[in-house]
Amino acid sequence: MIDLLTEYMEGGLAPAVGRRLETHLGNCSACEGFLQTLRATRAAIRSLQRDDIPEDCHTKLRAFLDRELKSGLL
């Protein structure tokens, strides 16, 4: 269902399938509510700011992971 709704939101459904889905959504408050929640979730995720990891943190993390891999803990 999520894949179908995602395709619907992105305009990727065949017209006949889109119309059938819209008819269903008009008659099913649970699915319409789920679609609204999915839209809101996607909008919230898109609004998040992406911060780059500082280079020194990246270097330290890489060294830590390398040590852990060599020790057999990961």
Coordinates of C-alpha atoms in Angstrom, one line a residue, residues 1-73:
M1 CA 0.0 0.0 0.0
I2 CA 2.8 2.4 0.8
D3 CA 4.4 1.8 -2.6
L4 CA 1.1 2.5 -4.3
L5 CA 0.5 5.7 -2.3
T6 CA 4.1 6.8 -3.0
E7 CA 3.7 6.3 -6.7
Y8 CA 0.4 8.2 -6.5
M9 CA 2.0 11.2 -4.7
E10 CA 4.8 11.2 -7.3
G11 CA 2.4 11.0 -10.2
G12 CA 3.7 7.7 -11.3
L13 CA 0.4 5.7 -11.5
A14 CA -1.3 4.8 -14.7
P15 CA -4.3 7.2 -15.0
A16 CA -6.9 4.4 -14.6
V17 CA -5.2 3.2 -11.4
G18 CA -4.9 6.7 -10.1
R19 CA -8.6 7.3 -10.6
R20 CA -9.5 4.0 -8.8
L21 CA -7.2 4.9 -5.9
E22 CA -8.8 8.4 -5.7
T23 CA -12.3 6.8 -5.6
H24 CA -11.2 4.5 -2.8
L25 CA -9.6 7.4 -0.9
G26 CA -12.8 9.3 -1.2
N27 CA -14.7 6.5 0.5
C28 CA -12.2 5.3 3.0
S29 CA -11.3 7.7 5.8
A30 CA -8.6 5.4 7.1
C31 CA -6.7 5.3 3.9
E32 CA -7.1 9.0 3.3
G33 CA -5.8 9.6 6.8
F34 CA -2.8 7.4 6.1
L35 CA -2.1 9.3 2.9
Q36 CA -2.2 12.6 4.8
T37 CA 0.1 11.2 7.5
L38 CA 2.5 9.9 4.8
R39 CA 2.5 13.3 3.1
A40 CA 3.2 15.1 6.4
T41 CA 6.0 12.7 7.2
R42 CA 7.7 13.2 3.9
A43 CA 7.4 17.0 4.2
A44 CA 8.9 16.8 7.7
I45 CA 11.8 14.7 6.5
R46 CA 12.5 17.0 3.6
S47 CA 12.6 20.0 5.9
L48 CA 15.3 18.6 8.1
Q49 CA 18.6 20.3 7.8
R50 CA 21.5 18.1 6.8
D51 CA 24.8 18.9 8.7
D52 CA 28.1 17.7 7.5
I53 CA 30.3 15.9 9.9
P54 CA 33.4 17.9 10.8
E55 CA 36.5 16.3 9.2
D56 CA 38.2 15.6 12.5
C57 CA 35.1 13.8 13.7
H58 CA 35.0 11.8 10.5
T59 CA 38.7 10.9 10.9
K60 CA 38.3 9.8 14.5
L61 CA 35.2 7.8 13.7
R62 CA 37.0 6.0 10.8
A63 CA 40.0 5.2 13.0
F64 CA 37.7 3.8 15.8
L65 CA 35.8 1.6 13.3
D66 CA 39.0 0.4 11.8
R67 CA 40.4 -0.6 15.3
E68 CA 37.1 -2.3 16.1
L69 CA 37.1 -4.3 12.9
K70 CA 40.7 -5.4 13.4
S71 CA 40.0 -6.5 16.9
G72 CA 37.1 -8.6 15.7
L73 CA 34.4 -6.8 17.8

